[in-house]
Amino acid sequence: MKTTRLTSAILLAAAAILPSCDSDQDVHDPVVYNIVELTERDASGTTFHYYPAPGNTPTVLRAATRSATETNPGECLFLGYSENATDKASAETPITVRSVARILNTEARLATPDEIAGWDAEPINLLALWRAGEKIILRCLMTADDTPRHFGLLIDSSTLGEPVPTAYIYHRREDPRPNYSSQYYTAFSLAPLLHPADPSAETAPAADPRAAYTALRVRVANSANPALDEITIPL
């Protein structure tokens, strides 16, 4: 199992909620906070996609500045922004970026049942799980640790012939000693499932997996609510 080094998901958000001020009065500008995908960065600005539920059609956000310069196009981030006045007919929503925080971006991985064994060794405190385009976004609390841990979204390869494959949130530390909890956001790309290198009948129920799969069943060892250990996310 691949090890992953995690850092706190919200590094800059706390600063973003502080009010700005001028010489006359305090001004509390309303700020929107969302997980968004960076889609383009050019000389004239930056474009983001925000996927409201059910996660199919993005809202296009456009900042007139080069923002999130440490994030690569295609990756997700935690963005604080204010919406500027715009023509309702416009396909883009102009925004002003107020804060940027990097999150963990990684791919889901196909795994055999043997590789998935032990997936529930260390539960997580599940706060939210949803789909944004072709990514699964996870918000959770996990025990803080400065050493690498085993963490990922593993898709059971034995279920790829089903319209609803099963995936597991795998989390295990080598030394599960107690510590305080930290909040993490993770964006799992579903490219290995939706765009397989070999979309054959042996690995998917049809030549185009995007048309064949109706949903993804995600299992999670959920310390916040042990009864909520399975979530089906429509694709």
Tab-separated table of C-alpha atoms in Angstrom:
chain	number	residue	atom	x	y	z
A	1	MET	CA	0.000	0.000	0.000
A	2	LYS	CA	1.299	3.421	-0.938
A	3	THR	CA	2.052	5.741	1.962
A	4	THR	CA	0.783	9.297	1.938
A	5	ARG	CA	2.000	12.302	3.908
A	6	LEU	CA	-0.942	14.486	4.875
A	7	THR	CA	-1.030	18.088	5.972
A	8	SER	CA	-3.936	20.089	7.328
A	9	ALA	CA	-6.414	20.891	4.580
A	10	ILE	CA	-7.301	24.398	5.665
A	11	LEU	CA	-4.102	26.391	5.998
A	12	LEU	CA	-5.309	29.815	4.962
A	13	ALA	CA	-9.047	29.727	5.569
A	14	ALA	CA	-8.820	31.135	9.076
A	15	ALA	CA	-7.225	34.309	7.774
A	16	ALA	CA	-9.916	34.645	5.157
A	17	ILE	CA	-12.759	35.101	7.635
A	18	LEU	CA	-11.140	38.079	9.314
A	19	PRO	CA	-12.898	41.333	8.347
A	20	SER	CA	-11.124	43.865	6.210
A	21	CYS	CA	-11.246	47.506	7.250
A	22	ASP	CA	-10.711	50.999	5.868
A	23	SER	CA	-10.189	54.402	7.455
A	24	ASP	CA	-13.907	55.016	8.023
A	25	GLN	CA	-15.442	51.766	9.185
A	26	ASP	CA	-15.066	48.023	9.400
A	27	VAL	CA	-16.260	46.271	6.256
A	28	HIS	CA	-17.370	42.662	6.464
A	29	ASP	CA	-17.251	41.386	2.892
A	30	PRO	CA	-19.265	38.196	2.342
A	31	VAL	CA	-16.960	35.386	1.249
A	32	VAL	CA	-17.924	32.046	-0.318
A	33	TYR	CA	-15.845	28.983	0.607
A	34	ASN	CA	-15.907	25.977	-1.724
A	35	ILE	CA	-13.810	23.107	-2.969
A	36	VAL	CA	-13.152	23.993	-6.618
A	37	GLU	CA	-11.085	22.614	-9.477
A	38	LEU	CA	-8.453	24.800	-11.117
A	39	THR	CA	-9.061	24.483	-14.849
A	40	GLU	CA	-6.959	27.213	-16.484
A	41	ARG	CA	-4.392	29.843	-15.625
A	42	ASP	CA	-3.204	32.350	-18.226
A	43	ALA	CA	-1.876	35.889	-18.507
A	44	SER	CA	-5.332	37.398	-18.041
A	45	GLY	CA	-6.468	35.409	-15.016
A	46	THR	CA	-7.556	32.079	-13.560
A	47	THR	CA	-10.589	29.865	-14.170
A	48	PHE	CA	-12.082	27.496	-11.609
A	49	HIS	CA	-14.935	24.991	-11.752
A	50	TYR	CA	-17.264	24.616	-8.796
A	51	TYR	CA	-19.589	21.596	-8.881
A	52	PRO	CA	-22.830	22.090	-6.917
A	53	ALA	CA	-24.854	18.967	-6.129
A	54	PRO	CA	-25.342	16.532	-7.780
A	55	GLY	CA	-21.869	17.257	-9.147
A	56	ASN	CA	-22.507	17.009	-12.885
A	57	THR	CA	-22.486	20.562	-14.248
A	58	PRO	CA	-19.874	23.062	-13.067
A	59	THR	CA	-20.293	26.727	-12.316
A	60	VAL	CA	-17.438	28.540	-14.068
A	61	LEU	CA	-15.621	31.038	-11.845
A	62	ARG	CA	-13.178	33.536	-13.384
A	63	ALA	CA	-10.667	35.649	-11.462
A	64	ALA	CA	-8.877	38.493	-13.244
A	65	THR	CA	-5.618	37.581	-11.504
A	66	ARG	CA	-3.158	34.702	-11.660
A	67	SER	CA	-4.238	32.790	-8.581
A	68	ALA	CA	-3.380	29.488	-6.885
A	69	THR	CA	0.044	29.467	-8.524
A	70	GLU	CA	1.149	26.402	-6.540
A	71	THR	CA	-1.803	24.349	-7.819
A	72	ASN	CA	-1.731	22.553	-11.173
A	73	PRO	CA	-4.673	22.656	-13.612
A	74	GLY	CA	-6.931	19.702	-12.915
A	75	GLU	CA	-6.282	19.776	-9.169
A	76	CYS	CA	-8.760	20.839	-6.508
A	77	LEU	CA	-8.267	23.429	-3.783
A	78	PHE	CA	-10.149	25.157	-0.976
A	79	LEU	CA	-11.059	28.585	-2.329
A	80	GLY	CA	-12.453	31.626	-0.569
A	81	TYR	CA	-13.890	34.199	-2.981
A	82	SER	CA	-16.394	36.990	-3.407
A	83	GLU	CA	-18.638	37.183	-6.448
A	84	ASN	CA	-18.519	40.359	-8.511
A	85	ALA	CA	-21.479	41.949	-10.298
A	86	THR	CA	-22.040	40.272	-13.657
A	87	ASP	CA	-24.405	39.973	-16.580
A	88	LYS	CA	-26.842	37.164	-15.734
A	89	ALA	CA	-26.464	35.866	-19.303
A	90	SER	CA	-22.715	35.436	-18.893
A	91	ALA	CA	-21.361	31.878	-18.891
A	92	GLU	CA	-18.776	32.843	-16.277
A	93	THR	CA	-19.092	34.265	-12.777
A	94	PRO	CA	-16.371	36.872	-12.148
A	95	ILE	CA	-14.830	36.537	-8.699
A	96	THR	CA	-12.185	38.076	-6.503
A	97	VAL	CA	-10.013	35.489	-4.778
A	98	ARG	CA	-9.785	36.072	-1.018
A	99	SER	CA	-7.934	32.946	0.136
A	100	VAL	CA	-6.404	29.781	-1.264
A	101	ALA	CA	-5.569	26.578	0.605
A	102	ARG	CA	-4.112	23.466	-0.968
A	103	ILE	CA	-5.694	20.064	-0.307
A	104	LEU	CA	-4.549	16.528	-1.027
A	105	ASN	CA	-5.081	15.536	-4.675
A	106	THR	CA	-4.629	11.884	-5.566
A	107	GLU	CA	-6.119	9.148	-7.739
A	108	ALA	CA	-8.377	6.337	-6.687
A	109	ARG	CA	-6.645	3.021	-7.266
A	110	LEU	CA	-7.875	-0.328	-8.507
A	111	ALA	CA	-7.042	-3.030	-5.969
A	112	THR	CA	-7.661	-6.727	-5.437
A	113	PRO	CA	-9.676	-7.939	-2.437
A	114	ASP	CA	-6.413	-9.103	-0.833
A	115	GLU	CA	-4.950	-5.599	-1.135
A	116	ILE	CA	-8.091	-4.094	0.371
A	117	ALA	CA	-7.984	-6.351	3.440
A	118	GLY	CA	-7.456	-4.276	6.586
A	119	TRP	CA	-9.030	-1.179	5.052
A	120	ASP	CA	-10.933	-0.468	8.280
A	121	ALA	CA	-7.924	-0.789	10.602
A	122	GLU	CA	-8.222	2.809	11.756
A	123	PRO	CA	-11.601	4.577	11.396
A	124	ILE	CA	-11.924	8.190	10.332
A	125	ASN	CA	-14.417	10.807	11.491
A	126	LEU	CA	-16.441	11.325	8.313
A	127	LEU	CA	-17.754	14.883	7.878
A	128	ALA	CA	-18.781	14.854	4.199
A	129	LEU	CA	-18.362	12.831	1.018
A	130	TRP	CA	-19.558	14.008	-2.395
A	131	ARG	CA	-18.814	13.982	-6.117
A	132	ALA	CA	-17.477	16.959	-8.055
A	133	GLY	CA	-17.270	16.139	-11.751
A	134	GLU	CA	-14.987	13.113	-12.036
A	135	LYS	CA	-13.652	13.420	-8.499
A	136	ILE	CA	-14.806	12.227	-5.091
A	137	ILE	CA	-14.258	14.853	-2.384
A	138	LEU	CA	-13.726	13.688	1.195
A	139	ARG	CA	-13.851	15.905	4.264
A	140	CYS	CA	-12.911	14.184	7.490
A	141	LEU	CA	-11.104	14.319	10.806
A	142	MET	CA	-8.118	12.030	11.273
A	143	THR	CA	-5.577	11.607	14.037
A	144	ALA	CA	-2.695	13.994	13.471
A	145	ASP	CA	0.633	12.301	12.792
A	146	ASP	CA	3.900	13.590	11.359
A	147	THR	CA	4.804	10.233	9.804
A	148	PRO	CA	3.482	8.774	6.514
A	149	ARG	CA	0.307	6.719	6.703
A	150	HIS	CA	-1.589	4.358	4.393
A	151	PHE	CA	-4.513	6.333	3.006
A	152	GLY	CA	-6.473	6.157	-0.234
A	153	LEU	CA	-9.646	5.292	-2.127
A	154	LEU	CA	-9.356	1.674	-3.289
A	155	ILE	CA	-11.780	0.375	-5.921
A	156	ASP	CA	-12.393	-3.368	-5.675
A	157	SER	CA	-11.355	-4.704	-9.076
A	158	SER	CA	-13.591	-7.759	-8.595
A	159	THR	CA	-16.662	-5.463	-8.752
A	160	LEU	CA	-15.794	-3.697	-12.019
A	161	GLY	CA	-18.238	-5.877	-13.932
A	162	GLU	CA	-21.118	-4.470	-11.887
A	163	PRO	CA	-23.035	-1.252	-12.634
A	164	VAL	CA	-22.238	-0.079	-9.087
A	165	PRO	CA	-18.615	-0.951	-8.208
A	166	THR	CA	-17.474	-0.866	-4.593
A	167	ALA	CA	-14.666	1.309	-3.243
A	168	TYR	CA	-13.126	1.585	0.221
A	169	ILE	CA	-11.576	4.457	2.174
A	170	TYR	CA	-8.387	2.752	3.371
A	171	HIS	CA	-6.707	4.280	6.415
A	172	ARG	CA	-4.000	2.779	8.567
A	173	ARG	CA	-1.062	4.172	10.532
A	174	GLU	CA	1.953	2.072	11.365
A	175	ASP	CA	1.785	3.279	14.964
A	176	PRO	CA	-1.831	4.174	15.860
A	177	ARG	CA	-0.938	6.117	18.994
A	178	PRO	CA	-3.518	8.647	20.247
A	179	ASN	CA	-3.212	12.281	19.284
A	180	TYR	CA	-5.418	15.264	18.562
A	181	SER	CA	-7.590	15.298	15.408
A	182	SER	CA	-6.996	17.453	12.341
A	183	GLN	CA	-9.346	18.271	9.488
A	184	TYR	CA	-8.438	17.092	5.989
A	185	TYR	CA	-9.884	17.542	2.514
A	186	THR	CA	-8.976	15.063	-0.219
A	187	ALA	CA	-9.916	15.023	-3.912
A	188	PHE	CA	-9.811	11.492	-5.357
A	189	SER	CA	-9.727	11.376	-9.153
A	190	LEU	CA	-11.904	8.602	-10.616
A	191	ALA	CA	-9.828	8.457	-13.811
A	192	PRO	CA	-8.752	4.808	-13.233
A	193	LEU	CA	-12.440	3.849	-13.113
A	194	LEU	CA	-13.896	6.154	-15.766
A	195	HIS	CA	-10.930	6.226	-18.148
A	196	PRO	CA	-9.205	2.848	-17.829
A	197	ALA	CA	-6.162	2.141	-19.973
A	198	ASP	CA	-7.842	-1.074	-21.151
A	199	PRO	CA	-11.648	-0.673	-21.154
A	200	SER	CA	-12.221	-4.318	-22.040
A	201	ALA	CA	-15.113	-6.550	-21.116
A	202	GLU	CA	-12.930	-8.102	-18.431
A	203	THR	CA	-12.497	-4.849	-16.546
A	204	ALA	CA	-15.736	-2.986	-17.241
A	205	PRO	CA	-19.312	-3.899	-18.146
A	206	ALA	CA	-19.123	-1.927	-21.426
A	207	ALA	CA	-16.585	-0.318	-23.735
A	208	ASP	CA	-17.409	3.089	-22.253
A	209	PRO	CA	-17.342	2.777	-18.430
A	210	ARG	CA	-18.848	6.244	-18.032
A	211	ALA	CA	-22.032	4.978	-19.687
A	212	ALA	CA	-21.972	1.624	-17.888
A	213	TYR	CA	-21.481	2.649	-14.270
A	214	THR	CA	-24.509	4.208	-12.628
A	215	ALA	CA	-22.966	4.861	-9.214
A	216	LEU	CA	-20.014	4.161	-6.932
A	217	ARG	CA	-20.541	2.469	-3.576
A	218	VAL	CA	-18.038	3.832	-1.044
A	219	ARG	CA	-17.432	1.994	2.221
A	220	VAL	CA	-15.867	3.840	5.140
A	221	ALA	CA	-15.008	2.956	8.738
A	222	ASN	CA	-16.806	5.948	10.212
A	223	SER	CA	-16.030	6.738	13.841
A	224	ALA	CA	-18.524	9.648	13.800
A	225	ASN	CA	-21.434	7.343	12.953
A	226	PRO	CA	-20.537	3.643	12.705
A	227	ALA	CA	-23.968	2.888	11.223
A	228	LEU	CA	-23.200	5.194	8.293
A	229	ASP	CA	-20.515	2.969	6.801
A	230	GLU	CA	-21.666	2.865	3.181
A	231	ILE	CA	-22.556	5.704	0.802
A	232	THR	CA	-23.722	5.261	-2.786
A	233	ILE	CA	-22.743	8.187	-5.004
A	234	PRO	CA	-24.480	8.484	-8.409
A	235	LEU	CA	-22.118	8.873	-11.330
